[in-house]
Coordinates of C-alpha atoms in Angstrom, one line a residue:
M1 CA 99.9 124.3 64.4
A2 CA 98.8 120.7 63.4
C3 CA 102.1 119.2 64.4
N4 CA 101.8 120.9 67.9
K5 CA 98.3 119.5 68.3
L6 CA 99.6 116.0 67.4
L7 CA 102.4 116.5 69.9
L8 CA 100.1 117.3 72.6
L9 CA 97.9 114.3 71.8
L10 CA 100.9 112.1 72.1
I11 CA 102.3 113.6 75.4
P12 CA 99.9 111.5 77.7
L13 CA 101.0 108.3 76.1
L14 CA 104.8 108.9 76.0
F15 CA 104.7 110.3 79.7
I16 CA 101.8 108.2 81.1
H17 CA 103.5 107.5 84.3
V18 CA 106.9 108.8 85.4
A19 CA 108.1 107.0 88.5
A20 CA 109.4 109.5 91.0
N21 CA 109.9 107.7 94.1
F22 CA 108.5 104.9 96.2
N23 CA 106.4 107.2 98.4
Q24 CA 104.7 108.6 95.2
D25 CA 103.9 105.2 93.7
F26 CA 103.4 102.9 96.6
Q27 CA 102.1 102.4 100.1
I28 CA 103.2 100.1 102.7
T29 CA 100.2 98.1 103.5
W30 CA 101.2 95.6 106.4
G31 CA 104.3 94.5 108.6
D32 CA 104.2 96.9 111.5
G33 CA 107.4 98.8 110.7
R34 CA 109.1 95.9 108.8
A35 CA 108.8 97.5 105.5
K36 CA 110.8 100.7 105.1
I37 CA 111.3 103.4 102.2
L38 CA 114.9 104.8 102.2
N39 CA 117.5 106.7 100.3
N40 CA 115.2 109.4 99.3
A41 CA 112.4 107.1 98.4
N42 CA 114.5 105.4 95.9
L43 CA 114.8 102.1 97.9
L44 CA 112.2 100.0 99.4
T45 CA 113.1 97.1 101.8
L46 CA 111.0 94.3 103.2
S47 CA 111.7 92.0 106.1
L48 CA 110.5 89.0 107.7
D49 CA 110.9 87.6 111.3
K50 CA 109.3 84.9 113.2
A51 CA 106.3 87.3 114.1
S52 CA 105.5 88.8 110.7
G53 CA 106.4 89.5 107.3
S54 CA 105.7 92.8 105.4
G55 CA 104.2 94.1 102.1
F56 CA 103.3 97.0 99.9
Q57 CA 101.0 97.8 96.9
S58 CA 100.8 100.3 94.2
K59 CA 98.7 103.5 94.5
N60 CA 97.6 103.1 90.9
E61 CA 95.6 100.5 89.1
Y62 CA 96.7 99.4 85.7
L63 CA 94.9 98.0 82.7
F64 CA 97.8 96.9 80.5
G65 CA 101.4 97.8 80.8
K66 CA 105.0 97.1 80.9
I67 CA 106.0 97.0 84.6
D68 CA 109.8 96.8 85.6
M69 CA 111.1 96.5 89.0
Q70 CA 114.8 95.5 90.4
L71 CA 114.9 93.3 93.2
K72 CA 117.7 91.9 95.3
L73 CA 116.4 88.7 97.0
V74 CA 116.9 87.3 100.6
P75 CA 120.4 86.1 100.7
G76 CA 122.0 83.1 102.4
N77 CA 119.8 80.3 103.8
S78 CA 116.3 81.7 102.7
A79 CA 114.6 78.3 102.9
G80 CA 110.9 78.6 103.7
T81 CA 110.6 82.3 102.6
V82 CA 108.8 83.6 99.6
T83 CA 109.1 87.0 98.0
A84 CA 106.1 87.7 95.9
Y85 CA 105.8 90.3 93.3
Y86 CA 102.6 90.4 91.3
L87 CA 99.7 92.0 89.6
S88 CA 96.2 91.4 90.9
S89 CA 92.5 92.5 90.6
K90 CA 90.0 92.0 93.3
G91 CA 87.0 89.8 93.6
G92 CA 86.1 86.1 93.3
A93 CA 86.8 86.0 89.5
W94 CA 90.0 87.8 89.8
D95 CA 93.0 88.2 87.3
E96 CA 96.5 87.9 88.5
I97 CA 100.1 87.8 86.9
D98 CA 102.5 86.4 89.5
F99 CA 106.4 86.5 90.0
E100 CA 107.2 84.3 93.2
F101 CA 110.6 83.8 94.4
L102 CA 111.0 80.7 96.6
G103 CA 114.0 80.7 98.9
N104 CA 116.4 77.8 99.4
L105 CA 119.2 76.5 101.5
S106 CA 122.5 78.3 101.0
G107 CA 124.1 77.6 97.8
D108 CA 121.0 75.8 96.3
P109 CA 119.3 78.0 93.6
Y110 CA 116.3 80.0 94.0
I111 CA 113.1 78.8 92.3
V112 CA 111.3 81.5 90.1
H113 CA 107.6 80.6 90.2
T114 CA 105.3 82.1 87.6
N115 CA 101.5 81.8 87.1
V116 CA 98.5 83.4 85.4
F117 CA 95.1 83.5 86.7
S118 CA 92.2 84.5 84.6
Q119 CA 88.6 85.0 86.2
G120 CA 89.8 83.2 89.2
K121 CA 91.4 80.2 87.4
G122 CA 95.1 79.6 87.8
N123 CA 96.9 76.2 87.8
R124 CA 99.1 77.6 85.2
E125 CA 102.6 77.3 86.9
Q126 CA 106.0 77.4 85.2
Q127 CA 109.0 77.4 87.3
F128 CA 112.7 78.3 86.7
H129 CA 116.1 78.5 88.1
L130 CA 118.3 81.5 87.4
W131 CA 121.5 81.8 85.4
F132 CA 123.0 84.2 88.0
D133 CA 122.7 84.6 92.0
P134 CA 119.7 86.8 92.6
T135 CA 120.9 87.6 96.1
A136 CA 124.1 89.2 94.9
D137 CA 123.0 92.2 93.2
F138 CA 119.8 93.8 91.8
H139 CA 118.2 92.4 88.7
M140 CA 115.3 93.4 86.7
Y141 CA 112.1 91.6 86.6
S142 CA 109.5 92.7 84.1
I143 CA 105.8 92.0 83.2
L144 CA 104.5 92.9 79.6
W145 CA 100.9 92.8 79.6
N146 CA 99.0 93.9 76.5
P147 CA 95.8 92.7 74.9
Q148 CA 97.5 90.0 72.8
R149 CA 99.9 88.3 75.4
I150 CA 101.7 88.5 78.7
V151 CA 105.6 88.2 78.6
F152 CA 107.6 87.5 81.9
S153 CA 111.2 88.7 81.6
V154 CA 114.4 88.8 83.7
D155 CA 117.0 91.4 82.9
G156 CA 115.4 91.8 79.5
T157 CA 115.4 88.1 78.6
P158 CA 111.9 86.5 78.2
I159 CA 111.4 83.5 80.0
R160 CA 107.6 82.9 79.5
E161 CA 104.9 83.9 77.3
F162 CA 101.1 83.4 77.8
K163 CA 99.2 84.2 74.8
N164 CA 95.5 85.4 74.3
L165 CA 93.7 82.4 73.3
E166 CA 90.1 83.4 73.9
R167 CA 89.2 82.1 70.4
I168 CA 89.5 78.5 71.8
G169 CA 87.7 79.3 75.1
V170 CA 90.8 80.3 77.4
P171 CA 89.9 83.4 79.4
F172 CA 92.5 86.1 79.1
P173 CA 93.2 88.8 81.6
K174 CA 92.0 92.2 79.8
N175 CA 89.0 93.5 81.5
Q176 CA 90.0 94.0 85.2
A177 CA 92.4 96.6 86.4
M178 CA 95.1 95.6 88.5
R179 CA 97.4 96.7 91.3
I180 CA 101.0 95.8 91.9
Y181 CA 101.7 93.9 95.2
S182 CA 104.8 92.6 96.8
S183 CA 105.4 90.7 100.1
L184 CA 107.9 88.9 102.0
W185 CA 106.4 86.1 104.0
N186 CA 107.0 82.6 105.6
A187 CA 105.6 79.7 103.6
D188 CA 107.7 77.0 105.1
D189 CA 104.8 74.5 104.7
W190 CA 105.2 74.4 100.9
A191 CA 107.9 76.6 99.6
T192 CA 111.1 74.8 99.9
R193 CA 111.1 71.1 98.7
G194 CA 107.6 70.8 99.3
G195 CA 107.7 72.0 102.9
L196 CA 110.5 69.4 104.1
I197 CA 112.9 72.3 104.6
K198 CA 111.6 74.8 107.4
T199 CA 112.7 78.4 108.0
D200 CA 115.7 78.7 110.3
W201 CA 114.5 81.7 112.4
S202 CA 118.1 82.1 113.9
K203 CA 118.8 83.7 110.5
A204 CA 116.3 86.3 110.9
P205 CA 115.3 89.0 110.0
F206 CA 115.3 88.0 106.3
S207 CA 115.3 91.0 103.9
A208 CA 114.5 91.7 100.2
S209 CA 115.1 95.1 98.5
Y210 CA 113.4 97.1 95.6
R211 CA 114.5 99.7 93.3
N212 CA 114.1 101.3 89.8
F213 CA 110.4 100.9 89.5
N214 CA 109.2 101.8 85.9
A215 CA 105.7 102.1 84.7
N216 CA 106.2 104.7 82.1
N217 CA 104.7 102.4 79.6
A218 CA 101.5 101.6 81.4
C219 CA 97.8 102.5 81.2
I220 CA 96.5 103.8 84.6
W221 CA 92.9 103.0 85.2
S222 CA 91.2 105.6 87.3
S223 CA 87.4 106.3 87.6
G224 CA 86.5 103.8 84.8
K225 CA 88.9 105.5 82.3
S226 CA 92.4 104.6 80.8
S227 CA 95.3 107.0 80.7
C228 CA 96.0 105.6 77.2
K229 CA 94.5 107.2 74.3
S230 CA 93.0 104.6 71.9
S231 CA 92.8 107.2 69.0
S232 CA 96.7 108.0 69.1
P233 CA 98.9 106.6 66.5
P234 CA 99.9 103.0 67.5
S235 CA 103.8 103.8 67.2
A236 CA 103.2 105.9 70.2
A237 CA 102.7 103.0 72.4
S238 CA 104.2 100.0 70.6
W239 CA 104.3 97.9 73.7
L240 CA 100.5 97.9 73.5
S241 CA 100.9 95.5 70.4
Q242 CA 104.4 94.3 71.1
E243 CA 105.3 90.6 70.3
L244 CA 108.4 88.6 70.7
D245 CA 110.7 88.9 67.8
S246 CA 112.9 86.1 66.6
T247 CA 115.5 87.0 68.9
G248 CA 113.4 87.1 71.9
L249 CA 111.7 83.7 70.9
Q250 CA 115.3 82.3 70.6
R251 CA 116.3 83.7 74.0
M252 CA 113.1 82.3 75.6
R253 CA 113.7 78.8 74.2
W254 CA 117.2 78.9 75.5
V255 CA 115.9 79.9 79.0
Q256 CA 113.1 77.1 78.7
K257 CA 115.4 74.6 77.7
N258 CA 118.3 75.1 80.1
Y259 CA 116.4 76.6 83.2
M260 CA 112.8 75.5 83.3
I261 CA 112.4 73.0 86.0
Y262 CA 108.5 72.6 85.9
N263 CA 105.9 73.2 83.2
Y264 CA 102.1 72.6 83.8
C265 CA 102.0 71.9 80.1
T266 CA 104.0 68.6 80.2
D267 CA 102.5 67.5 83.5
K268 CA 100.2 64.6 82.5
K269 CA 100.0 63.1 85.9
R270 CA 98.4 66.1 87.2
F271 CA 96.0 66.4 84.4
P272 CA 95.1 62.8 83.5
Q273 CA 92.0 63.8 81.6
G274 CA 94.2 65.8 79.2
L275 CA 96.4 68.7 79.4
P276 CA 94.9 72.3 79.5
V277 CA 93.8 73.4 76.0
E278 CA 96.2 76.3 75.9
C279 CA 99.0 73.8 76.1
T280 CA 98.4 72.5 72.7
H281 CA 98.2 76.0 71.0
S282 CA 101.7 77.7 71.6

């Protein structure tokens, strides 16, 4: 009987959220028909033309989780376009965890732009190229968000870690529930080479695709309560205390050495009065 009772306690943690399909998990929020849910709700596509882009958001809010989504980005000449995929809360002192994919001319690499906002403060950009063509097939983009750290990963390879450094006065996203948002939009005033390359509307409509959303390991926040049971054994939700092991750290350093193209923590011209305090506490 005791074993059965323990199993019942663990079930909400082990099966916090089973992603069935895009109709169940998301709602299209803008685009006037340019966003479509297809293939028995297993595929979502966003499109952009000169009149408008499109976007969607999750029906649930989350307070910590491991969020996975496979994306296939705009192919060909995608200059001027931005595909955004991020977590965000509301309000003037919002929290946000960003993936943004900045399009480019045919043959030039995409730029993966990452940022973390806490209490309305961002300016923590790191940018990367990828070691594959993100338009040729679907690839998994993941955010691990727990009380100790945020880890951005691509196909299971960590590319960035943002640690909780509240002990030295750096705010960390941990008190505001966030929804998942994604959009495809025109940003040719800044997205490609600082706005020098404009969107070629003769190539429109531009399209990005999404599949295999997974938030099985995430805490849904609803009516002021979390779906995660704080009293359950920690092994039942190891992602809540997960950190990068030596292999993960080695892989992240490889990415940052070979594919990172911008790091706010090394931009002394931008911060002439001194780099942000978190940059000196890795």
